[in-house]
């Protein structure tokens, strides 16, 4: 009996100790550090950005996948989603603040078991300017002194328990890259307090200041009417565009080839499609489709340059970038697989893509990549112009507006001159990888498709049809094979299809 009581007492004591130990571990559990949201890199060329809009405010609960803010990149506005659950404790970067470097802290998210207001107070010391590394002043020259015997400080050398560091202190240490063991602690039992870290930061040497120079005051002549002007700062997108265009123009040997296409048959065919089937297809849709077929016939232009290896690589799909003007700058959303897309579907895709580009609602995959670019200024009445290549692409085509050109005299009315509606196309090529004969062949195909055989553009994939129907021993060039393989019956059926 006594043995049983003793055994139960020992068992109860063991369980009591286990319970105390679990409770102690639960109380002393180290809280997770606040999550620091950084400015992301949303494109290969992005170096800095700005916050277009915060969709969450301080104190709001956030979950994984919630949109925190909209980031203005060098190309578009992209939604930034949260990667953590918690509470948005502090917004460090306000809306419209320019040139926030990639990797800079823009917000802090507190965990659910933290006091978000305390985390916000600690994070208030952070800003995009304080996140830059400090350049300390050079140390004074060493002065030789007699050696001094130092007594070891047992309290300072003792390792500090990291569990005694609160989340606010931990955030300050991580944000400023400090070692908590190097900061004197004034809390009970050697606890490092937030005031200790802030006091330590104030005692650190600030960046060296340049010697002040005497300022020269320039007298401004007084006038009856002050000059009126407006400063227009460059947006992030415009600065990136300027940088890339400067790089392209100074490193790529541009060559230029120009051709003219007649729009008479295209205008007649568009009218027939509208009257018979109610289809509304723009001239620009036809130009994009003809360009895609030309790239299939001349794949040397559907390529991306690799200057490091002195080569270029042809692309398996024809993905055309179309230049769209937006209030923030020029952006080039991508139409994918244009050569295999029906022109009716292509028209809907192009309209939708251009609208979302102007609204800043493009997804990343819709403006990253592309194998060829078309820039069309015809709607502004520009007859012809040259465009700068968008690297790593090897070519870009500039399309002008239509203009009347006298072509012949009327056989019945000798004094009447007949006019044709013409359109200029200027091709800019990277002369390292594309020669002018190849560029001329490409422009010739595009011009003939638009001027002579626009009905071919209504077929889904006429190039694939030509490859199946044409004998491999044919001596004609690519365009002749395309024309021979497509019978007149096929063209008429495609032209009259709804």
One Martini backbone bead per residue (centre of mass of N, CA, C, O) as a GRO file, in nm:
protein
  498
    1UNK     BB    1   0.059   0.061  -0.023
    2UNK     BB    2   0.298   0.252   0.009
    3UNK     BB    3   0.406   0.203  -0.272
    4UNK     BB    4   0.161   0.316  -0.425
    5UNK     BB    5   0.167   0.601  -0.309
    6UNK     BB    6   0.455   0.667  -0.395
    7UNK     BB    7   0.412   0.625  -0.699
    8UNK     BB    8   0.190   0.842  -0.734
    9UNK     BB    9   0.358   1.078  -0.627
   10UNK     BB   10   0.577   1.064  -0.841
   11UNK     BB   11   0.393   1.094  -1.087
   12UNK     BB   12   0.270   1.369  -1.005
   13UNK     BB   13   0.539   1.521  -0.992
   14UNK     BB   14   0.617   1.483  -1.288
   15UNK     BB   15   0.370   1.620  -1.415
   16UNK     BB   16   0.412   1.893  -1.274
   17UNK     BB   17   0.687   1.954  -1.405
   18UNK     BB   18   0.596   1.940  -1.698
   19UNK     BB   19   0.385   2.165  -1.678
   20UNK     BB   20   0.581   2.388  -1.593
   21UNK     BB   21   0.770   2.369  -1.834
   22UNK     BB   22   0.559   2.429  -2.056
   23UNK     BB   23   0.471   2.702  -1.941
   24UNK     BB   24   0.749   2.836  -1.950
   25UNK     BB   25   0.796   2.800  -2.253
   26UNK     BB   26   0.546   2.963  -2.340
   27UNK     BB   27   0.625   3.232  -2.204
   28UNK     BB   28   0.941   3.226  -2.330
   29UNK     BB   29   0.868   3.265  -2.608
   30UNK     BB   30   0.984   3.365  -2.903
   31UNK     BB   31   0.903   3.607  -3.093
   32UNK     BB   32   0.835   3.694  -3.390
   33UNK     BB   33   0.944   3.878  -3.624
   34UNK     BB   34   0.895   4.129  -3.803
   35UNK     BB   35   0.781   4.202  -4.123
   36UNK     BB   36   0.967   4.313  -4.403
   37UNK     BB   37   0.883   4.525  -4.654
   38UNK     BB   38   0.991   4.535  -4.988
   39UNK     BB   39   1.111   4.649  -5.270
   40UNK     BB   40   1.051   4.509  -5.558
   41UNK     BB   41   1.146   4.306  -5.840
   42UNK     BB   42   0.941   4.328  -6.147
   43UNK     BB   43   1.201   4.360  -6.336
   44UNK     BB   44   1.500   4.344  -6.501
   45UNK     BB   45   1.515   4.689  -6.505
   46UNK     BB   46   1.462   4.732  -6.209
   47UNK     BB   47   1.573   4.980  -5.949
   48UNK     BB   48   1.306   5.147  -5.907
   49UNK     BB   49   1.023   5.301  -5.727
   50UNK     BB   50   0.665   5.331  -5.652
   51UNK     BB   51   0.374   5.425  -5.478
   52UNK     BB   52   0.059   5.452  -5.600
   53UNK     BB   53  -0.103   5.257  -5.379
   54UNK     BB   54  -0.270   5.203  -5.077
   55UNK     BB   55  -0.490   4.933  -4.972
   56UNK     BB   56  -0.362   4.959  -4.691
   57UNK     BB   57  -0.370   5.028  -4.347
   58UNK     BB   58  -0.292   5.104  -4.049
   59UNK     BB   59  -0.412   4.815  -3.860
   60UNK     BB   60  -0.452   4.610  -4.071
   61UNK     BB   61  -0.543   4.308  -4.168
   62UNK     BB   62  -0.340   4.039  -4.302
   63UNK     BB   63  -0.296   3.815  -4.575
   64UNK     BB   64  -0.213   3.585  -4.776
   65UNK     BB   65  -0.257   3.767  -5.091
   66UNK     BB   66  -0.289   4.042  -5.015
   67UNK     BB   67  -0.320   4.366  -5.113
   68UNK     BB   68  -0.116   4.632  -5.027
   69UNK     BB   69  -0.012   4.747  -5.314
   70UNK     BB   70   0.088   4.974  -5.577
   71UNK     BB   71   0.346   4.939  -5.816
   72UNK     BB   72   0.566   5.154  -5.980
   73UNK     BB   73   0.728   5.082  -6.248
   74UNK     BB   74   0.909   5.100  -6.549
   75UNK     BB   75   0.613   4.988  -6.699
   76UNK     BB   76   0.409   4.945  -6.449
   77UNK     BB   77   0.129   4.846  -6.256
   78UNK     BB   78   0.173   4.650  -5.955
   79UNK     BB   79   0.067   4.414  -5.746
   80UNK     BB   80   0.123   4.374  -5.391
   81UNK     BB   81   0.165   4.094  -5.200
   82UNK     BB   82   0.132   3.917  -4.925
   83UNK     BB   83   0.354   3.685  -4.724
   84UNK     BB   84   0.186   3.753  -4.457
   85UNK     BB   85   0.054   3.731  -4.144
   86UNK     BB   86  -0.125   4.018  -3.993
   87UNK     BB   87  -0.018   4.358  -3.922
   88UNK     BB   88  -0.016   4.676  -4.038
   89UNK     BB   89   0.198   4.887  -3.873
   90UNK     BB   90   0.396   5.026  -4.107
   91UNK     BB   91   0.443   5.305  -4.322
   92UNK     BB   92   0.739   5.417  -4.493
   93UNK     BB   93   0.606   5.473  -4.783
   94UNK     BB   94   0.465   5.692  -4.961
   95UNK     BB   95   0.287   5.814  -5.191
   96UNK     BB   96   0.475   5.915  -5.477
   97UNK     BB   97   0.753   5.830  -5.402
   98UNK     BB   98   1.050   5.858  -5.545
   99UNK     BB   99   1.310   5.648  -5.585
  100UNK     BB  100   1.276   5.353  -5.470
  101UNK     BB  101   1.468   5.117  -5.387
  102UNK     BB  102   1.554   4.810  -5.428
  103UNK     BB  103   1.504   4.673  -5.093
  104UNK     BB  104   1.349   4.873  -4.954
  105UNK     BB  105   1.167   4.978  -4.698
  106UNK     BB  106   0.790   5.007  -4.684
  107UNK     BB  107   0.713   4.795  -4.450
  108UNK     BB  108   0.537   4.663  -4.149
  109UNK     BB  109   0.467   4.337  -4.008
  110UNK     BB  110   0.281   4.215  -3.758
  111UNK     BB  111   0.215   3.987  -3.550
  112UNK     BB  112  -0.052   3.856  -3.369
  113UNK     BB  113   0.138   3.857  -3.083
  114UNK     BB  114   0.164   4.164  -3.128
  115UNK     BB  115   0.218   4.502  -3.079
  116UNK     BB  116   0.170   4.713  -3.336
  117UNK     BB  117   0.232   4.988  -3.199
  118UNK     BB  118   0.516   4.915  -3.104
  119UNK     BB  119   0.626   4.850  -3.383
  120UNK     BB  120   0.565   5.128  -3.507
  121UNK     BB  121   0.749   5.292  -3.317
  122UNK     BB  122   1.012   5.147  -3.407
  123UNK     BB  123   0.971   5.195  -3.727
  124UNK     BB  124   0.987   5.515  -3.732
  125UNK     BB  125   1.311   5.525  -3.771
  126UNK     BB  126   1.244   5.452  -4.050
  127UNK     BB  127   1.381   5.513  -4.383
  128UNK     BB  128   1.504   5.552  -4.698
  129UNK     BB  129   1.754   5.715  -4.576
  130UNK     BB  130   1.835   5.524  -4.324
  131UNK     BB  131   1.907   5.267  -4.519
  132UNK     BB  132   2.168   5.382  -4.570
  133UNK     BB  133   2.487   5.360  -4.564
  134UNK     BB  134   2.729   5.461  -4.352
  135UNK     BB  135   2.988   5.713  -4.347
  136UNK     BB  136   3.252   5.717  -4.173
  137UNK     BB  137   3.481   5.871  -4.013
  138UNK     BB  138   3.795   5.905  -3.995
  139UNK     BB  139   4.026   5.812  -3.798
  140UNK     BB  140   4.242   5.908  -3.588
  141UNK     BB  141   4.548   5.924  -3.517
  142UNK     BB  142   4.764   5.738  -3.364
  143UNK     BB  143   4.863   5.723  -3.015
  144UNK     BB  144   5.122   5.668  -2.825
  145UNK     BB  145   5.096   5.458  -2.541
  146UNK     BB  146   5.081   5.319  -2.261
  147UNK     BB  147   5.031   5.031  -2.146
  148UNK     BB  148   4.717   4.877  -2.052
  149UNK     BB  149   4.558   4.710  -1.803
  150UNK     BB  150   4.278   4.509  -1.850
  151UNK     BB  151   3.981   4.439  -1.708
  152UNK     BB  152   3.757   4.210  -1.709
  153UNK     BB  153   3.414   4.209  -1.807
  154UNK     BB  154   3.184   3.999  -1.706
  155UNK     BB  155   2.911   4.126  -1.794
  156UNK     BB  156   2.992   4.191  -2.095
  157UNK     BB  157   3.101   3.892  -2.173
  158UNK     BB  158   2.841   3.787  -2.134
  159UNK     BB  159   2.599   3.622  -2.265
  160UNK     BB  160   2.304   3.706  -2.425
  161UNK     BB  161   1.974   3.660  -2.399
  162UNK     BB  162   1.754   3.646  -2.668
  163UNK     BB  163   1.476   3.618  -2.507
  164UNK     BB  164   1.504   3.930  -2.388
  165UNK     BB  165   1.421   4.022  -2.672
  166UNK     BB  166   1.217   4.217  -2.821
  167UNK     BB  167   1.054   4.298  -3.112
  168UNK     BB  168   1.138   4.597  -3.125
  169UNK     BB  169   1.442   4.549  -3.085
  170UNK     BB  170   1.480   4.348  -3.319
  171UNK     BB  171   1.403   4.545  -3.543
  172UNK     BB  172   1.630   4.751  -3.495
  173UNK     BB  173   1.869   4.559  -3.533
  174UNK     BB  174   1.798   4.464  -3.824
  175UNK     BB  175   1.772   4.744  -3.967
  176UNK     BB  176   2.087   4.837  -3.858
  177UNK     BB  177   2.290   4.602  -3.817
  178UNK     BB  178   2.301   4.497  -3.513
  179UNK     BB  179   2.460   4.404  -3.208
  180UNK     BB  180   2.335   4.337  -2.898
  181UNK     BB  181   2.609   4.270  -2.743
  182UNK     BB  182   2.731   4.579  -2.800
  183UNK     BB  183   2.499   4.681  -2.608
  184UNK     BB  184   2.408   4.840  -2.346
  185UNK     BB  185   2.222   4.727  -2.066
  186UNK     BB  186   1.935   4.853  -1.847
  187UNK     BB  187   1.785   4.621  -1.771
  188UNK     BB  188   1.668   4.366  -1.619
  189UNK     BB  189   1.895   4.120  -1.629
  190UNK     BB  190   2.017   4.239  -1.906
  191UNK     BB  191   1.804   4.393  -2.065
  192UNK     BB  192   1.723   4.501  -2.381
  193UNK     BB  193   1.631   4.814  -2.480
  194UNK     BB  194   1.510   5.052  -2.685
  195UNK     BB  195   1.669   5.289  -2.554
  196UNK     BB  196   1.948   5.164  -2.597
  197UNK     BB  197   1.947   5.169  -2.907
  198UNK     BB  198   1.887   5.470  -2.950
  199UNK     BB  199   2.135   5.570  -2.790
  200UNK     BB  200   2.344   5.427  -2.968
  201UNK     BB  201   2.273   5.574  -3.236
  202UNK     BB  202   2.341   5.868  -3.134
  203UNK     BB  203   2.660   5.793  -3.078
  204UNK     BB  204   2.706   5.761  -3.362
  205UNK     BB  205   2.872   5.834  -3.632
  206UNK     BB  206   2.830   6.032  -3.880
  207UNK     BB  207   2.855   6.143  -4.169
  208UNK     BB  208   3.066   6.300  -4.351
  209UNK     BB  209   3.130   6.637  -4.398
  210UNK     BB  210   3.151   6.871  -4.609
  211UNK     BB  211   3.307   7.141  -4.665
  212UNK     BB  212   3.227   7.454  -4.647
  213UNK     BB  213   3.135   7.682  -4.888
  214UNK     BB  214   3.127   7.967  -5.042
  215UNK     BB  215   2.856   8.142  -5.126
  216UNK     BB  216   2.711   8.253  -5.426
  217UNK     BB  217   2.536   8.543  -5.489
  218UNK     BB  218   2.283   8.593  -5.721
  219UNK     BB  219   2.154   8.842  -5.886
  220UNK     BB  220   1.817   8.921  -5.942
  221UNK     BB  221   1.641   9.061  -6.167
  222UNK     BB  222   1.403   9.284  -6.169
  223UNK     BB  223   1.051   9.253  -6.244
  224UNK     BB  224   0.727   9.298  -6.324
  225UNK     BB  225   0.730   8.994  -6.450
  226UNK     BB  226   0.729   8.686  -6.371
  227UNK     BB  227   0.837   8.386  -6.441
  228UNK     BB  228   0.669   8.114  -6.602
  229UNK     BB  229   0.678   7.778  -6.467
  230UNK     BB  230   0.719   7.408  -6.498
  231UNK     BB  231   0.798   7.133  -6.320
  232UNK     BB  232   0.892   6.813  -6.475
  233UNK     BB  233   0.923   6.520  -6.359
  234UNK     BB  234   1.060   6.221  -6.379
  235UNK     BB  235   0.969   5.920  -6.423
  236UNK     BB  236   1.050   5.600  -6.389
  237UNK     BB  237   0.980   5.521  -6.678
  238UNK     BB  238   1.135   5.750  -6.828
  239UNK     BB  239   1.416   5.683  -6.716
  240UNK     BB  240   1.427   5.396  -6.833
  241UNK     BB  241   1.387   5.469  -7.126
  242UNK     BB  242   1.635   5.652  -7.153
  243UNK     BB  243   1.844   5.438  -7.079
  244UNK     BB  244   1.776   5.225  -7.302
  245UNK     BB  245   1.801   5.409  -7.552
  246UNK     BB  246   2.091   5.493  -7.506
  247UNK     BB  247   2.206   5.208  -7.516
  248UNK     BB  248   2.103   5.137  -7.799
  249UNK     BB  249   2.226   5.380  -7.965
  250UNK     BB  250   2.540   5.328  -7.855
  251UNK     BB  251   2.559   4.988  -7.916
  252UNK     BB  252   2.381   4.989  -8.180
  253UNK     BB  253   2.395   4.930  -8.522
  254UNK     BB  254   2.201   5.110  -8.715
  255UNK     BB  255   1.963   5.018  -8.962
  256UNK     BB  256   1.786   5.123  -9.274
  257UNK     BB  257   1.454   5.040  -9.409
  258UNK     BB  258   1.233   5.123  -9.684
  259UNK     BB  259   0.871   5.114  -9.744
  260UNK     BB  260   0.573   5.064  -9.953
  261UNK     BB  261   0.213   5.054  -9.911
  262UNK     BB  262  -0.096   4.954 -10.013
  263UNK     BB  263  -0.451   5.027  -9.899
  264UNK     BB  264  -0.683   4.962 -10.096
  265UNK     BB  265  -0.757   4.657 -10.046
  266UNK     BB  266  -0.801   4.680  -9.745
  267UNK     BB  267  -1.037   4.880  -9.751
  268UNK     BB  268  -1.224   4.701  -9.919
  269UNK     BB  269  -1.224   4.452  -9.728
  270UNK     BB  270  -1.333   4.593  -9.475
  271UNK     BB  271  -1.606   4.668  -9.601
  272UNK     BB  272  -1.701   4.380  -9.664
  273UNK     BB  273  -1.688   4.266  -9.374
  274UNK     BB  274  -1.892   4.468  -9.256
  275UNK     BB  275  -2.135   4.411  -9.452
  276UNK     BB  276  -2.147   4.088  -9.428
  277UNK     BB  277  -2.035   4.030  -9.099
  278UNK     BB  278  -1.967   4.277  -8.897
  279UNK     BB  279  -1.662   4.336  -8.918
  280UNK     BB  280  -1.398   4.498  -8.714
  281UNK     BB  281  -1.102   4.587  -8.885
  282UNK     BB  282  -0.804   4.714  -8.864
  283UNK     BB  283  -0.516   4.818  -9.003
  284UNK     BB  284  -0.334   4.737  -8.765
  285UNK     BB  285  -0.412   4.439  -8.763
  286UNK     BB  286  -0.297   4.381  -9.046
  287UNK     BB  287  -0.007   4.464  -8.987
  288UNK     BB  288   0.050   4.260  -8.765
  289UNK     BB  289  -0.009   4.005  -8.933
  290UNK     BB  290   0.193   4.058  -9.163
  291UNK     BB  291   0.442   4.067  -8.980
  292UNK     BB  292   0.419   3.778  -8.870
  293UNK     BB  293   0.448   3.638  -9.145
  294UNK     BB  294   0.722   3.764  -9.215
  295UNK     BB  295   0.869   3.629  -8.970
  296UNK     BB  296   0.820   3.338  -9.066
  297UNK     BB  297   0.976   3.381  -9.341
  298UNK     BB  298   1.190   3.569  -9.156
  299UNK     BB  299   1.356   3.460  -8.875
  300UNK     BB  300   1.599   3.664  -8.837
  301UNK     BB  301   1.396   3.888  -8.698
  302UNK     BB  302   1.300   3.658  -8.484
  303UNK     BB  303   1.515   3.781  -8.253
  304UNK     BB  304   1.780   3.752  -8.005
  305UNK     BB  305   2.037   3.902  -7.856
  306UNK     BB  306   2.401   3.792  -7.788
  307UNK     BB  307   2.677   3.970  -7.738
  308UNK     BB  308   2.860   3.789  -7.558
  309UNK     BB  309   2.842   3.553  -7.806
  310UNK     BB  310   2.802   3.662  -8.092
  311UNK     BB  311   2.472   3.631  -8.105
  312UNK     BB  312   2.157   3.488  -8.218
  313UNK     BB  313   1.809   3.395  -8.136
  314UNK     BB  314   1.562   3.228  -8.248
  315UNK     BB  315   1.213   3.217  -8.223
  316UNK     BB  316   0.936   3.003  -8.192
  317UNK     BB  317   0.770   3.269  -8.151
  318UNK     BB  318   0.537   3.531  -8.236
  319UNK     BB  319   0.609   3.822  -8.040
  320UNK     BB  320   0.442   4.127  -8.035
  321UNK     BB  321   0.525   4.458  -7.988
  322UNK     BB  322   0.318   4.733  -7.891
  323UNK     BB  323   0.309   5.062  -7.897
  324UNK     BB  324   0.208   5.254  -7.600
  325UNK     BB  325   0.062   5.542  -7.492
  326UNK     BB  326   0.117   5.696  -7.178
  327UNK     BB  327   0.129   5.915  -6.918
  328UNK     BB  328   0.418   5.778  -6.820
  329UNK     BB  329   0.464   5.639  -7.108
  330UNK     BB  330   0.620   5.398  -7.292
  331UNK     BB  331   0.464   5.084  -7.388
  332UNK     BB  332   0.511   4.710  -7.461
  333UNK     BB  333   0.292   4.508  -7.528
  334UNK     BB  334   0.202   4.158  -7.579
  335UNK     BB  335   0.159   3.956  -7.866
  336UNK     BB  336   0.084   3.622  -7.892
  337UNK     BB  337   0.095   3.424  -8.154
  338UNK     BB  338   0.016   3.588  -8.422
  339UNK     BB  339   0.048   3.387  -8.668
  340UNK     BB  340  -0.192   3.185  -8.521
  341UNK     BB  341  -0.395   3.425  -8.515
  342UNK     BB  342  -0.678   3.547  -8.571
  343UNK     BB  343  -0.768   3.861  -8.667
  344UNK     BB  344  -1.023   3.883  -8.493
  345UNK     BB  345  -0.880   3.810  -8.224
  346UNK     BB  346  -0.653   4.019  -8.246
  347UNK     BB  347  -0.830   4.271  -8.219
  348UNK     BB  348  -0.925   4.218  -7.928
  349UNK     BB  349  -0.647   4.193  -7.794
  350UNK     BB  350  -0.534   4.475  -7.868
  351UNK     BB  351  -0.752   4.649  -7.734
  352UNK     BB  352  -0.725   4.535  -7.444
  353UNK     BB  353  -0.419   4.586  -7.406
  354UNK     BB  354  -0.420   4.895  -7.451
  355UNK     BB  355  -0.613   4.969  -7.221
  356UNK     BB  356  -0.447   4.840  -6.983
  357UNK     BB  357  -0.196   5.011  -7.035
  358UNK     BB  358  -0.328   5.292  -6.978
  359UNK     BB  359  -0.433   5.185  -6.681
  360UNK     BB  360  -0.206   5.002  -6.541
  361UNK     BB  361  -0.306   4.658  -6.576
  362UNK     BB  362  -0.065   4.489  -6.619
  363UNK     BB  363   0.101   4.208  -6.648
  364UNK     BB  364   0.408   4.079  -6.651
  365UNK     BB  365   0.369   3.886  -6.914
  366UNK     BB  366   0.263   4.148  -7.097
  367UNK     BB  367   0.579   4.313  -7.086
  368UNK     BB  368   0.766   4.052  -7.103
  369UNK     BB  369   0.944   4.045  -7.391
  370UNK     BB  370   0.962   3.957  -7.706
  371UNK     BB  371   1.063   3.970  -8.077
  372UNK     BB  372   0.893   4.231  -8.171
  373UNK     BB  373   0.841   4.575  -8.298
  374UNK     BB  374   0.564   4.813  -8.314
  375UNK     BB  375   0.542   5.155  -8.445
  376UNK     BB  376   0.245   5.364  -8.447
  377UNK     BB  377   0.180   5.710  -8.597
  378UNK     BB  378  -0.074   5.742  -8.788
  379UNK     BB  379  -0.289   5.886  -8.591
  380UNK     BB  380  -0.091   6.166  -8.612
  381UNK     BB  381   0.016   6.209  -8.921
  382UNK     BB  382   0.274   6.044  -8.958
  383UNK     BB  383   0.447   5.947  -9.230
  384UNK     BB  384   0.754   5.927  -9.107
  385UNK     BB  385   0.992   5.715  -8.919
  386UNK     BB  386   1.223   5.636  -8.659
  387UNK     BB  387   1.333   5.363  -8.461
  388UNK     BB  388   1.435   5.222  -8.161
  389UNK     BB  389   1.571   4.958  -8.043
  390UNK     BB  390   1.457   4.676  -7.843
  391UNK     BB  391   1.627   4.531  -7.623
  392UNK     BB  392   1.725   4.219  -7.766
  393UNK     BB  393   1.628   4.302  -8.019
  394UNK     BB  394   1.684   4.331  -8.393
  395UNK     BB  395   1.399   4.487  -8.441
  396UNK     BB  396   1.201   4.768  -8.587
  397UNK     BB  397   0.876   4.906  -8.679
  398UNK     BB  398   0.777   5.195  -8.861
  399UNK     BB  399   0.452   5.348  -8.882
  400UNK     BB  400   0.265   5.533  -9.090
  401UNK     BB  401   0.064   5.720  -9.262
  402UNK     BB  402  -0.165   5.783  -9.484
  403UNK     BB  403  -0.120   5.868  -9.842
  404UNK     BB  404  -0.148   6.030 -10.129
  405UNK     BB  405  -0.071   5.889 -10.463
  406UNK     BB  406   0.024   5.926 -10.771
  407UNK     BB  407  -0.017   5.666 -11.042
  408UNK     BB  408  -0.237   5.773 -11.260
  409UNK     BB  409  -0.436   5.789 -11.542
  410UNK     BB  410  -0.723   5.822 -11.693
  411UNK     BB  411  -0.848   5.667 -11.978
  412UNK     BB  412  -1.115   5.859 -12.002
  413UNK     BB  413  -0.963   6.096 -11.826
  414UNK     BB  414  -0.691   6.278 -11.897
  415UNK     BB  415  -0.719   6.507 -11.651
  416UNK     BB  416  -0.718   6.259 -11.453
  417UNK     BB  417  -0.592   6.161 -11.139
  418UNK     BB  418  -0.471   5.882 -10.980
  419UNK     BB  419  -0.501   5.750 -10.650
  420UNK     BB  420  -0.308   5.621 -10.374
  421UNK     BB  421  -0.301   5.456 -10.068
  422UNK     BB  422  -0.026   5.511  -9.866
  423UNK     BB  423   0.248   5.340  -9.676
  424UNK     BB  424   0.500   5.364  -9.444
  425UNK     BB  425   0.806   5.160  -9.380
  426UNK     BB  426   1.045   5.141  -9.108
  427UNK     BB  427   1.347   4.958  -9.066
  428UNK     BB  428   1.519   4.860  -8.778
  429UNK     BB  429   1.855   4.734  -8.747
  430UNK     BB  430   2.091   4.499  -8.644
  431UNK     BB  431   2.395   4.487  -8.808
  432UNK     BB  432   2.520   4.234  -8.660
  433UNK     BB  433   2.256   4.026  -8.753
  434UNK     BB  434   2.138   4.218  -8.988
  435UNK     BB  435   2.088   4.257  -9.313
  436UNK     BB  436   1.959   4.436  -9.580
  437UNK     BB  437   1.850   4.199  -9.747
  438UNK     BB  438   1.675   4.075  -9.527
  439UNK     BB  439   1.508   4.330  -9.472
  440UNK     BB  440   1.398   4.359  -9.762
  441UNK     BB  441   1.248   4.089  -9.772
  442UNK     BB  442   1.054   4.145  -9.543
  443UNK     BB  443   0.923   4.408  -9.655
  444UNK     BB  444   0.820   4.280  -9.914
  445UNK     BB  445   0.620   4.083  -9.786
  446UNK     BB  446   0.448   4.287  -9.630
  447UNK     BB  447   0.370   4.463  -9.873
  448UNK     BB  448   0.230   4.236 -10.043
  449UNK     BB  449   0.017   4.157  -9.838
  450UNK     BB  450  -0.119   4.443  -9.827
  451UNK     BB  451  -0.142   4.515 -10.142
  452UNK     BB  452  -0.223   4.218 -10.289
  453UNK     BB  453  -0.288   3.990 -10.022
  454UNK     BB  454  -0.506   4.036  -9.770
  455UNK     BB  455  -0.664   3.757  -9.757
  456UNK     BB  456  -0.442   3.592  -9.612
  457UNK     BB  457  -0.486   3.726  -9.323
  458UNK     BB  458  -0.757   3.545  -9.259
  459UNK     BB  459  -0.594   3.321  -9.199
  460UNK     BB  460  -0.471   3.152  -8.943
  461UNK     BB  461  -0.217   2.955  -9.095
  462UNK     BB  462  -0.066   2.991  -9.390
  463UNK     BB  463   0.224   2.883  -9.349
  464UNK     BB  464   0.151   2.593  -9.268
  465UNK     BB  465  -0.002   2.532  -9.529
  466UNK     BB  466   0.239   2.573  -9.718
  467UNK     BB  467   0.422   2.349  -9.594
  468UNK     BB  468   0.220   2.110  -9.675
  469UNK     BB  469   0.179   2.188 -10.004
  470UNK     BB  470   0.484   2.210 -10.057
  471UNK     BB  471   0.744   2.140 -10.235
  472UNK     BB  472   1.078   2.103 -10.142
  473UNK     BB  473   1.180   2.157 -10.461
  474UNK     BB  474   1.115   2.440 -10.472
  475UNK     BB  475   1.245   2.753 -10.621
  476UNK     BB  476   1.090   2.932 -10.467
  477UNK     BB  477   1.010   3.145 -10.253
  478UNK     BB  478   0.829   3.192  -9.975
  479UNK     BB  479   0.601   3.365 -10.104
  480UNK     BB  480   0.541   3.189 -10.350
  481UNK     BB  481   0.459   2.940 -10.186
  482UNK     BB  482   0.222   3.074 -10.045
  483UNK     BB  483   0.057   3.138 -10.303
  484UNK     BB  484   0.047   2.847 -10.428
  485UNK     BB  485  -0.092   2.696 -10.177
  486UNK     BB  486  -0.316   2.916 -10.207
  487UNK     BB  487  -0.608   2.918 -10.316
  488UNK     BB  488  -0.867   3.100 -10.429
  489UNK     BB  489  -1.084   2.949 -10.269
  490UNK     BB  490  -0.956   2.988  -9.988
  491UNK     BB  491  -0.955   3.297  -9.988
  492UNK     BB  492  -1.259   3.346 -10.028
  493UNK     BB  493  -1.354   3.186  -9.779
  494UNK     BB  494  -1.196   3.362  -9.573
  495UNK     BB  495  -1.323   3.641  -9.656
  496UNK     BB  496  -1.642   3.532  -9.603
  497UNK     BB  497  -1.605   3.474  -9.321
  498UNK     BB  498  -1.740   3.536  -8.995
   0.00000   0.00000   0.00000
